[in-house]
XYZ file of C-alpha atoms in Angstrom:
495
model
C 111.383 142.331 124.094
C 112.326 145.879 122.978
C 109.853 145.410 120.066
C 107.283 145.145 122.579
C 108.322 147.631 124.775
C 108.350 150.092 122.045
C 104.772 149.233 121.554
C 103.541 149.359 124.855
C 105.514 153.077 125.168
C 103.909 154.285 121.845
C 100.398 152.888 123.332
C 100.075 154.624 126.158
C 101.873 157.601 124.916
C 98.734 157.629 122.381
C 96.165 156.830 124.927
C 97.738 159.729 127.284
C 97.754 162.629 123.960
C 93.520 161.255 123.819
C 93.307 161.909 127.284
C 94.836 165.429 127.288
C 92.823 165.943 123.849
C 89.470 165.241 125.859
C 90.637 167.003 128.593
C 91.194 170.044 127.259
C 88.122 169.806 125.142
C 85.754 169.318 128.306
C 87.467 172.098 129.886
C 87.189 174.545 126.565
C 83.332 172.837 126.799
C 82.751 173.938 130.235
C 84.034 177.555 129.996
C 81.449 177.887 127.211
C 78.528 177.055 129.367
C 77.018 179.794 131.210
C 77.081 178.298 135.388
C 73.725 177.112 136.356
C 74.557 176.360 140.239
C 76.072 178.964 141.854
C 79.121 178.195 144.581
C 78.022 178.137 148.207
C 79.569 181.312 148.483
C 76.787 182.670 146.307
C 73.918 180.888 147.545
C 70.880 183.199 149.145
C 71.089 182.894 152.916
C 67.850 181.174 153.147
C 69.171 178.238 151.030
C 72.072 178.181 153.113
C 70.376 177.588 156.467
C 68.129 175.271 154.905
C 70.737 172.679 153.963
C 72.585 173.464 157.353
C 69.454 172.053 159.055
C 69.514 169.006 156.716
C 72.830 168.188 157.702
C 72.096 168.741 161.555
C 68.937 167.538 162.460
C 69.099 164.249 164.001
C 67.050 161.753 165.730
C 67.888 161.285 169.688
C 69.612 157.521 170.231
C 67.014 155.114 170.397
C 67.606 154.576 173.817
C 66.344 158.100 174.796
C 63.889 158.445 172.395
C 59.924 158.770 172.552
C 58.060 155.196 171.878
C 54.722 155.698 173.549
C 53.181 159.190 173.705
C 50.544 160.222 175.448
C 48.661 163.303 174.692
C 45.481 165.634 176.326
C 43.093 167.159 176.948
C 41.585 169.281 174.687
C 40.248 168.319 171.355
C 37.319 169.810 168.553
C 36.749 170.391 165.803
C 37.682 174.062 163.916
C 36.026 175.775 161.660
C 38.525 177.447 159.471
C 37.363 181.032 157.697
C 38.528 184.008 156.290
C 37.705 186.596 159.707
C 37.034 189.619 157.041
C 34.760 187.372 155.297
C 32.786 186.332 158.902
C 33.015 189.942 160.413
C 31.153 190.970 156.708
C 28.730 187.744 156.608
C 27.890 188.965 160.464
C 26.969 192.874 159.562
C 27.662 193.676 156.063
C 27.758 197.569 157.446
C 30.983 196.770 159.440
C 33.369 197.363 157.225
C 34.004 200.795 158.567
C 36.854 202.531 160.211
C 34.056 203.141 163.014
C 34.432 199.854 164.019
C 36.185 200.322 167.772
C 39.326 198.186 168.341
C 39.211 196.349 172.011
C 40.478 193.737 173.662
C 37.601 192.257 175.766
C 39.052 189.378 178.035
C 35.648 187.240 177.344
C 32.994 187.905 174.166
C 29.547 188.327 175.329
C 28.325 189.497 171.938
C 29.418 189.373 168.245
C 29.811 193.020 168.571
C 32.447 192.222 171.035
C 33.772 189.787 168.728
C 34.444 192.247 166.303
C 36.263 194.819 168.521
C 38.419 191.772 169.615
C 39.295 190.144 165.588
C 39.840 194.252 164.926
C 42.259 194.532 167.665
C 44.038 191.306 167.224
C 44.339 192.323 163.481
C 45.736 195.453 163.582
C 48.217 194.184 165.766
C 49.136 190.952 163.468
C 48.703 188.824 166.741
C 47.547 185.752 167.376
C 44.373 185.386 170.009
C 41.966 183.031 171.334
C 39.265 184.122 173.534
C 35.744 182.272 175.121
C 32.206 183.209 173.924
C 30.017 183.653 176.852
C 26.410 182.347 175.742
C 26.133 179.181 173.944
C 23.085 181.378 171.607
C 25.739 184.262 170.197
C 28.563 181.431 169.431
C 25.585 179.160 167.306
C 24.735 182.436 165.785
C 28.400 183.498 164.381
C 28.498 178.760 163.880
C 25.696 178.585 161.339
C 26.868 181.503 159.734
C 30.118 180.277 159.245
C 29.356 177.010 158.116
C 27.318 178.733 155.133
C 30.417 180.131 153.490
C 31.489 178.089 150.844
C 34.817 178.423 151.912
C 34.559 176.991 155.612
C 36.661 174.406 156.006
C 37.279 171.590 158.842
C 40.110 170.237 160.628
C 40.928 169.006 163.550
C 41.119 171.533 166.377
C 42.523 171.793 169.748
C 46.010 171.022 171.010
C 46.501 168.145 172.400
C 44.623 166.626 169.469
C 46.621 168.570 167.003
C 49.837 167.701 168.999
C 48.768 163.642 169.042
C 48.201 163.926 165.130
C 51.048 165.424 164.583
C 52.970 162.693 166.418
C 51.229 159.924 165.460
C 52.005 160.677 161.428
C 56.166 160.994 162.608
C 55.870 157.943 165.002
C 57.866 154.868 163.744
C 56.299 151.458 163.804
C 56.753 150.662 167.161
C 55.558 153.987 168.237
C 51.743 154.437 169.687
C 50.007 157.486 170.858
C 47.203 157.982 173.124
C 45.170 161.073 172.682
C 42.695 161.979 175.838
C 40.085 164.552 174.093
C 36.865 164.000 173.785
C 36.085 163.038 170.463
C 32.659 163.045 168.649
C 31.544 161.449 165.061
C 33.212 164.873 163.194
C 36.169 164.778 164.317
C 36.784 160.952 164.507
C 36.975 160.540 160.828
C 39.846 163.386 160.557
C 41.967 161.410 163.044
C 45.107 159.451 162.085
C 44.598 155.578 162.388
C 47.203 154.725 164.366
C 45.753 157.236 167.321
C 44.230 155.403 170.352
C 41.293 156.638 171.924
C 39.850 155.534 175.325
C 36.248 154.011 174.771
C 35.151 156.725 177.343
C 35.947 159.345 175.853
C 34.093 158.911 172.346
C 31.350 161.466 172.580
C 27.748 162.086 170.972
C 28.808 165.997 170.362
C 31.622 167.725 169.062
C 32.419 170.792 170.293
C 33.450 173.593 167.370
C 35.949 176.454 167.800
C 35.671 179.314 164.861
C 39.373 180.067 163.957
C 39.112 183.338 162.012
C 42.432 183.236 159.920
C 44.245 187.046 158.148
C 46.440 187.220 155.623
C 48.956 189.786 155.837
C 47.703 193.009 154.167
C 44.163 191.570 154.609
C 41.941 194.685 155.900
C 38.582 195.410 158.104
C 36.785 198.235 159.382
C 39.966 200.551 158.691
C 42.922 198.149 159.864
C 45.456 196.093 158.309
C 46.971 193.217 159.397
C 50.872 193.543 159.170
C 52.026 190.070 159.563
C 49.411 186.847 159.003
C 47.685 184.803 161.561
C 44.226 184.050 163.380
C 42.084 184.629 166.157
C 40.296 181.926 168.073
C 36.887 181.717 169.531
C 34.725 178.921 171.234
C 31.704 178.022 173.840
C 33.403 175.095 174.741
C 31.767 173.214 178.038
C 33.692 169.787 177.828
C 37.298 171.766 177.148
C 37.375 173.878 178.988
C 36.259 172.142 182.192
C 39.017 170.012 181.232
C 36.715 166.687 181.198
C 38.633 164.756 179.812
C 41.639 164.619 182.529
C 40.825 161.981 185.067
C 39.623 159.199 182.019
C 43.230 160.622 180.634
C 45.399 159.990 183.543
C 43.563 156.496 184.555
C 44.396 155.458 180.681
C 48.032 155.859 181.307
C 48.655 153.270 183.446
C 47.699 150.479 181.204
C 49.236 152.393 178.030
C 52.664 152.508 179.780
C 53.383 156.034 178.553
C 56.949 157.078 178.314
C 55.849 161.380 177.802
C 53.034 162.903 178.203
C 51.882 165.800 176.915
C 48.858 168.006 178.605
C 47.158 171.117 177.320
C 44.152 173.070 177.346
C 44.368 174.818 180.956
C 44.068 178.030 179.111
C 40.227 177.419 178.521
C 39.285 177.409 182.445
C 39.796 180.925 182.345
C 36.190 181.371 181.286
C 35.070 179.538 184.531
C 34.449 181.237 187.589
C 37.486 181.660 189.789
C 36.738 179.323 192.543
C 35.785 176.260 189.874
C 39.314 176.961 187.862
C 41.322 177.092 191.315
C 39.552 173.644 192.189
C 39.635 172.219 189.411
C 43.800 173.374 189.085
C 44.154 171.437 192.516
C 42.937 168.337 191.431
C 44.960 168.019 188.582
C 48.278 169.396 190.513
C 47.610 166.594 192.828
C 47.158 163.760 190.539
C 50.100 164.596 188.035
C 52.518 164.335 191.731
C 51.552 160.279 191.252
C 53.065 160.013 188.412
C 56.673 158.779 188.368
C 59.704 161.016 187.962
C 60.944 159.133 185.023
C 58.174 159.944 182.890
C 58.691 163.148 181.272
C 55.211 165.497 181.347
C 55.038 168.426 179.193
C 52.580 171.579 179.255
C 51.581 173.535 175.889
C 50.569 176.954 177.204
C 48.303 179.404 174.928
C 46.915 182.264 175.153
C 45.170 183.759 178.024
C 43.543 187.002 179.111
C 42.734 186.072 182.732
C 46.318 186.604 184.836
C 44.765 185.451 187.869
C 44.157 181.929 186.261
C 47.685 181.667 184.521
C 49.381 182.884 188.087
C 47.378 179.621 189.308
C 48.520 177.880 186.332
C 52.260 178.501 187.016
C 51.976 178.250 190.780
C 49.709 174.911 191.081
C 50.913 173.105 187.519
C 54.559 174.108 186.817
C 56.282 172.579 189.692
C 54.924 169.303 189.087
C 56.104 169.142 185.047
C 59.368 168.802 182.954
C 58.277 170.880 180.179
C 56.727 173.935 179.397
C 55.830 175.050 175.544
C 54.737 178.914 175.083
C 54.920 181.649 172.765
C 55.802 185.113 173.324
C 52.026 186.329 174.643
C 52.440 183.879 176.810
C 56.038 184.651 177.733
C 55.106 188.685 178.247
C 52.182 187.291 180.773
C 54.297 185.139 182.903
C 57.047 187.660 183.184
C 54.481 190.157 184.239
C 53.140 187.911 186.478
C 56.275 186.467 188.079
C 58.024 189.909 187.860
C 60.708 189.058 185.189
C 62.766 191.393 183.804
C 61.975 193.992 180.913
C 58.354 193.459 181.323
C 57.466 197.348 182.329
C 56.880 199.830 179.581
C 56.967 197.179 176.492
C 54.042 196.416 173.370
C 53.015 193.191 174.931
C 51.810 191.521 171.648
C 55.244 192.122 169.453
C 57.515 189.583 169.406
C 60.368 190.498 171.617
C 64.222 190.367 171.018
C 66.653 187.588 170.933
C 68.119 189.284 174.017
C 65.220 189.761 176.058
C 63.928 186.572 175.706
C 66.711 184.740 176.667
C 67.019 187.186 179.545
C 63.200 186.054 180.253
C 63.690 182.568 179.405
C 66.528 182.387 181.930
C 64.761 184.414 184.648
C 61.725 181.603 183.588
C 63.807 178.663 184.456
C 66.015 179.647 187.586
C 62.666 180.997 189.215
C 60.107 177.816 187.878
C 62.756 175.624 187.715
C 64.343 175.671 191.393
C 65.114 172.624 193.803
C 61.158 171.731 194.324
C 59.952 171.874 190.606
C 60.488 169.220 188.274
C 60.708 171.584 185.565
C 63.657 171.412 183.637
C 62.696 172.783 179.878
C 61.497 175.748 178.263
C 60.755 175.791 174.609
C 59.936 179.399 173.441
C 58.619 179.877 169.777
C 58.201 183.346 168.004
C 58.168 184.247 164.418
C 61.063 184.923 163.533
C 63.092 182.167 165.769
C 62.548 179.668 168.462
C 65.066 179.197 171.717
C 64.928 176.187 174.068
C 66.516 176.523 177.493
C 67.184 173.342 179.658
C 68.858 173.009 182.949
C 72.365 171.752 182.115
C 71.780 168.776 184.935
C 68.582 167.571 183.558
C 67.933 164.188 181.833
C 66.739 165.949 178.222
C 69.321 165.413 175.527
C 69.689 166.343 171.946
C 68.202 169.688 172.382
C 70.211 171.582 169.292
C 68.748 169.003 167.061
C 64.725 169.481 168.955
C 64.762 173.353 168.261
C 66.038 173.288 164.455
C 63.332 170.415 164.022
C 60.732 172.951 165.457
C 62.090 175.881 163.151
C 61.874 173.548 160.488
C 58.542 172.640 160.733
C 57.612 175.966 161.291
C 58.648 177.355 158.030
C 57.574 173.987 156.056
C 54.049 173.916 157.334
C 53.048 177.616 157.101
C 54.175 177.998 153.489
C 52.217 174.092 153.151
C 54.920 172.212 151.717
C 55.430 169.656 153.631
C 57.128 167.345 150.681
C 60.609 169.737 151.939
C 62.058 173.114 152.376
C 61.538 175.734 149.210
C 63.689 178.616 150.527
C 62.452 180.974 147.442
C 59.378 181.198 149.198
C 61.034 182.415 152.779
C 62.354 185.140 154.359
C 65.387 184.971 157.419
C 64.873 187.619 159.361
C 67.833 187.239 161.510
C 71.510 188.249 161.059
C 74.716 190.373 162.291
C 75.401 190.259 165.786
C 73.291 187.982 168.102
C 73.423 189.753 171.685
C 72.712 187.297 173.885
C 71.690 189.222 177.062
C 69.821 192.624 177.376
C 71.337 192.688 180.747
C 74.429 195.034 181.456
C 76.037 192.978 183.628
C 75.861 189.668 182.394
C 79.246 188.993 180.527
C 78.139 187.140 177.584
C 80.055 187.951 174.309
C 77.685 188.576 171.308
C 77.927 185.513 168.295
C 77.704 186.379 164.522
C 75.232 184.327 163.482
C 76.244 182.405 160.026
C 73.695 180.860 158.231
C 75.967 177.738 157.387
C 75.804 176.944 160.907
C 72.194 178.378 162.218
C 72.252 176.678 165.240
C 73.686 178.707 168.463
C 73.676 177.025 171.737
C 75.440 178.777 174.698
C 75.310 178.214 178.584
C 74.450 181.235 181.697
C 74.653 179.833 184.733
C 72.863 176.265 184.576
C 71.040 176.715 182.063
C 71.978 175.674 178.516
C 70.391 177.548 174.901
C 69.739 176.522 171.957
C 68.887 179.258 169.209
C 67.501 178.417 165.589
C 65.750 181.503 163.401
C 62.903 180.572 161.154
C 62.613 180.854 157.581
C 59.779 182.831 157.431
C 57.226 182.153 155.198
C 56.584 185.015 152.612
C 53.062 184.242 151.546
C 51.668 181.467 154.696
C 48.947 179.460 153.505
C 48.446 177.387 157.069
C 49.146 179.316 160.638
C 46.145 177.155 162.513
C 48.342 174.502 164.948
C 51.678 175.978 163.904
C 52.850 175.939 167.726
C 51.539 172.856 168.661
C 53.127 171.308 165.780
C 56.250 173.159 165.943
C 56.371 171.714 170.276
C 55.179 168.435 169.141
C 58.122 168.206 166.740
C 60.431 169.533 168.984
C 59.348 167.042 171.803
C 60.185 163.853 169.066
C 63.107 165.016 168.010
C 64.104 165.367 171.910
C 65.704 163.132 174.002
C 65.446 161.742 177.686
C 67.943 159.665 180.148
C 66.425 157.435 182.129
């Protein structure tokens, strides 16, 4: 027995010296080689908040999730082009720093289309405006569809809301899109969309987005930041058509959300049709039942007298509301928020005011006879939602990252996943989170492990992500309505 104890002790004492030979060979290896990954500690702050969202984004439980989605009312079909390249096809002697810079609230001529795209570029905004006569938009159409480059997609928001749903939807899921929908725009559709027989149209109706890189230049202005301008003639939108085929549809689709846009096209009706028309639809959406969430998508609007109709005939009788900051500045001014006097109305506006706004939104929308119960604001640089901390949304932390997310992924057009080389986080230090003096809210360092700020004032709850800005964005047409159509999936709702 001590024969083979000796062994065993001289075995492992050999099979120990290999191990501390290897050992200290891997380790004499390793110093050698230059470090290819760097420690967290080192990584660029855009990586950083990227693989915080990965780890933080989650689905809402099944129970409170999203299975049958219906969406409306505006659909069409864009034409996508450069807007230098248009504004040159159009008058190839308008390239000149002559060229006056307006805003015109409607176009009645392509020379007011050009002091409109001017104005929206120099101010690296994004715009959408109505064409008056059907004979100027077909004009500015067939020119547009003779540049090689022309492209089409699928255009409007509620149908770029639906598509955008219908491609995230599990296999249970179904979504309903109410737009009218004519033999161009059919074919772009996802499959899995359903589309009442009555609303399949002989016509599509077109909307010119005129896209700007930033840096891109015309008649002596520069766009500082990328984006588009939007124009249309647009009878069957922006009558809203589509609504009462849309709401009758529900019943037998059993829809558990809905989602309606498109009032900001009545604004190129006369006043007494867009009030009428306002009423109706204000007066059907009270028939539908509490449990069913409905959500608005706002855009952009020059008429206030039509958006103060908007908020005081639609907004009590949603859950949701989706805007962006033009919209935000306009309901402030409307409603007589705060920090609205004295401001540049098309820049983006602080973390501080906007929550400020946001909160002044929801306590003044939101009271005891509105349904409305959720804001979700989105903005270039970063996105807040605000919900009232009684309502039956859940998993809003988780909605807003999604929405920042998808925001950064789609305008740099890689949807296959983040590349943070390619982005930009514009947001860091100190995050005041009131612009107010005496609201006692302490200011949070924002860390870009941990992107996601959420804090409560009064009854209403936040939620704060920034955006990874894309550096060089290849797609800004639909980026809000895919950004609130994201953020709508990944949210949740107790019934």
């Amino acid at each position: 027995m001590g024969y083979v104890n000796l062994l065993i002790t001289l075995a492992v004492a050999a099979i120990a010296a290999t191990l501390a030979y290897y050992a200290w060979d891997a380790a004499t290896l390793l110093r050698r080689i230059p470090k290819v990954y760097k420690s967290n500690d080192d990584l660029p702050k855009e990586t950083e908040v990227a693989q915080a969202w990965t780890s933080s984004i989650f689905l809402p439980k099944a129970e409170n999730s999203f299975k049958r989605i219906a969406v409306g009312v505006n659909g069409n079909v864009d034409l996508i082009v450069k807007g230098s390249k248009l504004m040159m096809m159009l008058d190839a002697n308008s390239n000149t720093s002559k060229e006056q810079s307006f805003d015109h609230s409607s176009l009645r001529s392509i020379k007011d289309l050009q002091e409109t795209f001017k104005y929206y570029l120099s101010k690296g905004a994004g715009g959408e405006r109505y064409m008056d006569t059907f004979e100027e938009f077909h004009k500015v159409l067939t020119v547009a569809k003779n540049i090689p480059s022309t492209e089409y997609f699928i255009g409007g928001n509620g149908a770029l809301m639906a598509q955008k749903l219908a491609v995230m939807m599990p296999d249970d899921g179904k979504v309903l899109l109410g737009v009218p929908v004519g033999p161009i725009l059919k074919p772009l559709l996802h499959p899995l969309l359903v589309v009442p027989d009555k609303l399949l149209v002989n016509d599509d109706e077109y909307h010119m987005i005129l896209e700007y890189a930033k840096g891109e230049k015309w008649a002596g202005s520069e766009a500082p930041i990328a984006s588009r301008f939007i124009f249309s003639h647009d009878k069957s939108n922006s009558q809203m058509t589509a609504v009462e085929t849309f709401l009758t549809s529900l019943k037998q689709f059993q829809a558990d959300l809905i989602v309606l846009s498109g009032f900001h096209l009545l604004e190129s009706n006369e006043s007494h049709f867009w009030k009428r028309r306002l009423a109706e639809i204000s007066a059907q959406l009270k028939s539908i039942a509490k449990n069913i969430p409905i959500h608005v998508e706002l855009a952009s609007m020059a008429n206030t007298n039509c958006m103060e109709e908007i908020l005081k005939q639609v907004l009590p009788v949603v859950d949701s509301l989706g805007l962006n900051e033009q919209e935000l500045w306009m309901v402030c001014q409307i409603g007589g928020g705060p920090h609205c006097t004295g401001k540049d109305l098309s820049a983006p506006p602080s973390i501080p005011i906007t929550a400020d706004i946001l909160h002044w939104m929801i306590e003044k929308y939101g009271n005891d006879g509105s349904r409305l119960t959720r804001i979700h604001f989105h903005t270039l640089p970063y996105h807040i939602a605000v919900v009232n901390d009684t309502s039956s949304w859940k998993n809003q932390a988780s909605s807003v990252a999604a929405g920042t997310r998808i925001a950064s992924t789609q305008a740099c057009d890689d949807l296959d996943g983040l590349k943070p080389h390619k982005m930009e986080l514009r947001v860091s230090g100190d995050i005041q989170l009131s612009a107010q003096p005496d609201v006692n809210l302490k200011p949070v360092t924002f860390d870009p492990k941990n992107p996601i700020v959420s804090w409560q004032r009064s009854r209403a709850m936040f939620h704060f992500s920034p955006v990874l800005v894309c550096r060089k964005p290849i797609k800004t047409v639909g980026l809000g309505d895919s950004i609130s159509a994201v953020g709508l999936y990944y949210s949740g709702y107790e019934r």
